[in-house]
Coordinates of C-alpha atoms and ligand atoms in Angstrom, one line a residue:
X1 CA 6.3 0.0 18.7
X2 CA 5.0 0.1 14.7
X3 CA 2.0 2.3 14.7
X4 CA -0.6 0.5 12.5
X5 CA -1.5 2.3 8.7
X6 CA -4.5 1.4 7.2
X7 CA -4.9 2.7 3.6
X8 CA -7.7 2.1 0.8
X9 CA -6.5 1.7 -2.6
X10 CA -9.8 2.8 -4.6
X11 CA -8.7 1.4 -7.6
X12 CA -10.8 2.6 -10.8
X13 CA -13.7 2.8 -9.1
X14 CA -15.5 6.6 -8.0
X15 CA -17.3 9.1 -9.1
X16 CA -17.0 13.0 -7.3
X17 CA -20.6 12.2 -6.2
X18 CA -19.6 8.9 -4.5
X19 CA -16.0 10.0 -3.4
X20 CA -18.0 12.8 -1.6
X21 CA -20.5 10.6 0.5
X22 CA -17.6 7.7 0.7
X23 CA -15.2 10.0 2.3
X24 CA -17.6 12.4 4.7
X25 CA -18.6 8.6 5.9
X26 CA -14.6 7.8 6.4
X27 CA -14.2 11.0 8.0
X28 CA -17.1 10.5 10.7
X29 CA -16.4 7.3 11.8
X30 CA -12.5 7.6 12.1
X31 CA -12.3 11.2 13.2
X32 CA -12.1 9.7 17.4
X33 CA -9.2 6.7 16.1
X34 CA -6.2 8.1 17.5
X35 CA -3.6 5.3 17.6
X36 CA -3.0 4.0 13.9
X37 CA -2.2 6.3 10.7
X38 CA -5.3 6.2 7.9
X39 CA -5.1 7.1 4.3
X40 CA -6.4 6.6 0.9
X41 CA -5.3 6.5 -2.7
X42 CA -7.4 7.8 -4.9
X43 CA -7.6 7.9 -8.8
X44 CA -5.7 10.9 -10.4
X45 CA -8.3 13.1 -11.0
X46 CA -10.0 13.1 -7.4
X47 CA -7.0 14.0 -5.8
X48 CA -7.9 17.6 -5.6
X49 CA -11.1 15.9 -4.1
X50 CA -9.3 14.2 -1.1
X51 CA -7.3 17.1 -0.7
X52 CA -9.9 19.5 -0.1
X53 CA -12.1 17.2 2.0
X54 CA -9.3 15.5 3.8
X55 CA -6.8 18.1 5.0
X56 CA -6.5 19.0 8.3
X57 CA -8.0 15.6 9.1
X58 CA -6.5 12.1 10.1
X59 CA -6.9 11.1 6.9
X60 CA -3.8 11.1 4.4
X61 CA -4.1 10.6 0.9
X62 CA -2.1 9.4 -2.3
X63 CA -1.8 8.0 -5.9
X64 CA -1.6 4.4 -6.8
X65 CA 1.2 4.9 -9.4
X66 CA 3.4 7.6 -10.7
X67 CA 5.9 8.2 -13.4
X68 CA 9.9 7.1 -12.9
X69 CA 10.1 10.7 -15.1
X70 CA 10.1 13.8 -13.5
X71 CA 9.1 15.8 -16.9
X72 CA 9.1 15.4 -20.4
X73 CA 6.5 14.1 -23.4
X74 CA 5.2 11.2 -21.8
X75 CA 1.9 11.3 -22.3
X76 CA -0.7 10.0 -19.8
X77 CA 1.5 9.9 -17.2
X78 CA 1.9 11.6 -14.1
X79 CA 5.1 12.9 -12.1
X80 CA 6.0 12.6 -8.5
X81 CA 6.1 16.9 -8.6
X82 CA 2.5 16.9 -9.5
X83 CA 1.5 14.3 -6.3
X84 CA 3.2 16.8 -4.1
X85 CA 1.4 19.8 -6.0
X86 CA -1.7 18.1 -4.5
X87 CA -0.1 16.8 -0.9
X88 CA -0.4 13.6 -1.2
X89 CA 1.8 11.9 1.2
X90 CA 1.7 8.2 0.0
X91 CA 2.0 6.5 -3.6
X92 CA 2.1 2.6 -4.3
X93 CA 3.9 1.0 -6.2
X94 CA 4.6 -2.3 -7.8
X95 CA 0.9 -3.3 -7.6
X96 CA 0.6 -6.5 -9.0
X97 CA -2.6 -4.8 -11.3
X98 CA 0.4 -2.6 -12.5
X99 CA 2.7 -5.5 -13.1
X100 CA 0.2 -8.0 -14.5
X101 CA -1.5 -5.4 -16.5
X102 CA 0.7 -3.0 -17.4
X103 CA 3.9 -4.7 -18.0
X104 CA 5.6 -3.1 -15.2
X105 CA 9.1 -4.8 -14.8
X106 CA 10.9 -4.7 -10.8
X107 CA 13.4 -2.7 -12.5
X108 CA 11.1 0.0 -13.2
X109 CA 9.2 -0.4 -9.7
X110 CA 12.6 0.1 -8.1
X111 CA 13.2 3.1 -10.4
X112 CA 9.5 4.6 -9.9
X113 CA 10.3 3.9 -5.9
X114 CA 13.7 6.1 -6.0
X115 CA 11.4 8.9 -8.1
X116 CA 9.2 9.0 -5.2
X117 CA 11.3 9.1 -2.2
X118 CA 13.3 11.6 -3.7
X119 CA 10.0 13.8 -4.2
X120 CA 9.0 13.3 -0.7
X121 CA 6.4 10.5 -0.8
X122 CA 5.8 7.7 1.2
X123 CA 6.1 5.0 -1.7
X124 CA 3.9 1.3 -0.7
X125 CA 6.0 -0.8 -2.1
X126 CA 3.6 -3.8 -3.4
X127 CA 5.3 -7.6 -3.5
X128 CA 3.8 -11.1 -3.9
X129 CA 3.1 -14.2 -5.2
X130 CA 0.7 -16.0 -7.8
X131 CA -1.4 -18.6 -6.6
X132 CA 0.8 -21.2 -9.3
X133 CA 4.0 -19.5 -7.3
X134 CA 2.5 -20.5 -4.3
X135 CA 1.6 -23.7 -5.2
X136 CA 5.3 -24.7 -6.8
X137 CA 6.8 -23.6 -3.2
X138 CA 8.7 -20.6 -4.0
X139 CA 6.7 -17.8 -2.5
X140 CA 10.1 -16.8 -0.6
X141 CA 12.4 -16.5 -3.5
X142 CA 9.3 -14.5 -5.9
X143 CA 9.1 -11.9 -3.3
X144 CA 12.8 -11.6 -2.2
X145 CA 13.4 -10.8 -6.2
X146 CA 10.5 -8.2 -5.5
X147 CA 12.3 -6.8 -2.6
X148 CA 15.9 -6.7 -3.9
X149 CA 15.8 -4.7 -6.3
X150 CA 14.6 -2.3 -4.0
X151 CA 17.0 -2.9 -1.4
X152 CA 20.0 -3.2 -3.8
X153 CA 18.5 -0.3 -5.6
X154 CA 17.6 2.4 -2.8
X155 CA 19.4 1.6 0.0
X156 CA 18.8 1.1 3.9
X157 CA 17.9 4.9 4.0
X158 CA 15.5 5.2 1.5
X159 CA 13.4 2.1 2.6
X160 CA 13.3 2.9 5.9
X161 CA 10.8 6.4 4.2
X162 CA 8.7 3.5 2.4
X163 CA 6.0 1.1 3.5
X164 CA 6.1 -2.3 2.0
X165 CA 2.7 -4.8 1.5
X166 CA 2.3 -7.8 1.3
X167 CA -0.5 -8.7 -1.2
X168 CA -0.5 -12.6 -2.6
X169 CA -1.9 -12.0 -5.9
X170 CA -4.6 -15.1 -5.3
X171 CA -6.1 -13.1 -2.2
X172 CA -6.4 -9.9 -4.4
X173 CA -10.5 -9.4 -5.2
X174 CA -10.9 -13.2 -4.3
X175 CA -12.4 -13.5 -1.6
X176 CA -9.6 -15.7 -0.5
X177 CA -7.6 -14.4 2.3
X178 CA -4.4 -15.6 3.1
X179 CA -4.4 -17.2 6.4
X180 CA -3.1 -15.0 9.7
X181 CA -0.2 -17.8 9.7
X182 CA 0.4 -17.9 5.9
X183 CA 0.4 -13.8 5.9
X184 CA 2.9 -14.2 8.9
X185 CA 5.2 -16.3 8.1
X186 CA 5.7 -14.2 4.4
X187 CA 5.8 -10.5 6.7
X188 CA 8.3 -12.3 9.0
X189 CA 10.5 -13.1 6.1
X190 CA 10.3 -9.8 4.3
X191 CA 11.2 -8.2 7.8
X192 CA 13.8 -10.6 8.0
X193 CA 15.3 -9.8 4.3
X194 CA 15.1 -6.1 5.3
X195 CA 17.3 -6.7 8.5
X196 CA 20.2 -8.0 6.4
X197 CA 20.0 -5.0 5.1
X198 CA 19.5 -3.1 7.9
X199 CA 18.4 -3.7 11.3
X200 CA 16.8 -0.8 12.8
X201 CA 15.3 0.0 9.4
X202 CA 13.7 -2.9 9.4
X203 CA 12.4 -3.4 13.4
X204 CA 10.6 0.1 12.2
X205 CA 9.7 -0.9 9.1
X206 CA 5.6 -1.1 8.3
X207 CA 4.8 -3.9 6.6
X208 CA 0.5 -4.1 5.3
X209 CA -1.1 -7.2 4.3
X210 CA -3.9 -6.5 1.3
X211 CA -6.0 -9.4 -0.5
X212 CA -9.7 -9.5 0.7
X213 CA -9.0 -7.8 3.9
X214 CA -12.4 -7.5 5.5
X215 CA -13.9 -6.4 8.7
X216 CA -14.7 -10.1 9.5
X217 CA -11.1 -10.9 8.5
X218 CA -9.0 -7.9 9.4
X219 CA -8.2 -8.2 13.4
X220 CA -6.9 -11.8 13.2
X221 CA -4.6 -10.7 10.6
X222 CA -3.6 -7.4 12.0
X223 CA -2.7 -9.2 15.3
X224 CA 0.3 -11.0 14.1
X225 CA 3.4 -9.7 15.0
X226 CA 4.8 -8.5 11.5
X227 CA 1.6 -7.5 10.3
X228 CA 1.3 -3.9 10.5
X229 CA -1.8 -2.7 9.0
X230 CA -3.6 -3.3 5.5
X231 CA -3.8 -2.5 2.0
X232 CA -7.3 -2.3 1.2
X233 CA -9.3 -2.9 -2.3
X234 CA -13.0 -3.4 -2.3
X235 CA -14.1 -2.8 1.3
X236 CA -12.4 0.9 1.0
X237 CA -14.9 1.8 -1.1
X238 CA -18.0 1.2 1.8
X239 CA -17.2 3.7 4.3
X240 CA -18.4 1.4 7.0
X241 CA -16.4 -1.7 6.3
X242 CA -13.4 0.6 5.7
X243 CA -14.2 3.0 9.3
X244 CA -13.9 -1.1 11.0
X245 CA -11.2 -1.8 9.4
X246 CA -9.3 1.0 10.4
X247 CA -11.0 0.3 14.0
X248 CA -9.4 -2.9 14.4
X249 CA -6.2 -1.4 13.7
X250 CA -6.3 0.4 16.7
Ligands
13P1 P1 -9.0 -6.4 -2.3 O1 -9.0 -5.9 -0.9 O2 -10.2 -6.0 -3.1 O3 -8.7 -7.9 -2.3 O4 -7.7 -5.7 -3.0 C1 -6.5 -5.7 -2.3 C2 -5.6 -4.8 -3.1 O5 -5.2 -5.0 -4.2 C3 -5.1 -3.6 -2.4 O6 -4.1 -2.9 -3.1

């Protein structure tokens, strides 16, 4: 049985005055959850934030990006060495924010992944399509390219340490949710990729949906059968839609 993981992604949003009453609200109302795993990732700079308010607690917390470099003159980055340095247990990856935005190419998603396991985090692996992808039919072949370089990359070991999610691009900060039967059908197949792979990696494998997961929305999704918790944007940042979130995951 896949224990459920629900994890906010604050994305460039907090301040250490709002962190503080956004977390001590998180902490309250999951302190009682005992049967799914909860964590957040939080900008760079309020990591040592999380960590002091979150340790010791059922809360975990992480980065949303790291360096593929473990040292050197790279400025503005940050290296997997410096997450630990601060606990964190997860990092994601291949955000389509990341991609979109930053340039970042599968090739160096698969490289920053293989940085990360080999620091000891828990990498989210991030794949999924555009809404014109969708739309032309070939949601299946964007995201196996998504996973294989990861799976050609890493190898069956290394992924079963990682957390893949699902996040169409269309759903992300939309409003639009992908369907429980859309969402699915795309964690089915991703499971299903994984198993030629690897089969017991991928029966154990977590696999989140993320794209306007909301407390209205988030049991109907997380009751499908490959859908194994959430990736959350903009309802991690209210502690109370975030607390039912992580309720319905139990
Ligand atoms: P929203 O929940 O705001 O749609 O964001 C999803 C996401 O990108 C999580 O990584």
């Amino acid at each position: 049985m896949r224990r459920k993981l629900v994890v906010g992604n604050w994305k460039m949003y907090g301040n250490l005055a709002r962190n503080k009453a956004l977390l001590e609200g998180v902490l309250s109302g999951v302190r009682e959850l005992r049967n799914a795993d909860y964590g957040v990732c939080v900008p760079y700079p309020y990591l040592a934030q999380a960590q002091s308010m979150l340790q010791g607690s059922n809360i975990a917390w992480g980065a949303q990006n790291v360096s593929q470099n473990e040292q050197g003159a790279f400025t503005g980055a940050v290296a997997a060495g410096m997450l630990v340095d601060f606990d964190c247990r997860y990092v994601i990856i291949g955000h389509s924010e990341r991609r979109a935005l930053f340039h970042e190419s599968n090739d160096i998603a698969a490289t920053k992944f293989d940085t990360a396991i080999k620091a000891g985090l828990t990498p989210i692996f991030c794949v999924g399509e555009t809404l014109a992808e969708r739309e032309s039919g070939v949601t299946e072949q964007v995201v196996a390219r998504q996973l294989e370089v990861i799976l050609n990359h890493v190898g069956a070991q290394a992924v079963a340490k990682s957390v893949i999610a699902y996040e169409p691009v269309w759903a992300i900060g939309t409003g639009k949710t992908a369907t429980p039967e859309q969402a699915q059908a795309v964690h089915a197949f991703i499971r299903q990729r994984v198993s030629q792979l690897d089969a017991v990696v991928a029966q154990d494998l977590r696999i989140l949906y993320g794209g306007s997961m909301k407390p209205g929305n988030a049991a109907e999704l997380l009751a499908q059968p490959d859908i194994d918790g959430g990736l959350i944007g903009g309802a991690s940042l209210v502690a109370e839609e975030f607390v039912a979130i992580c309720r319905a995951a139990q």
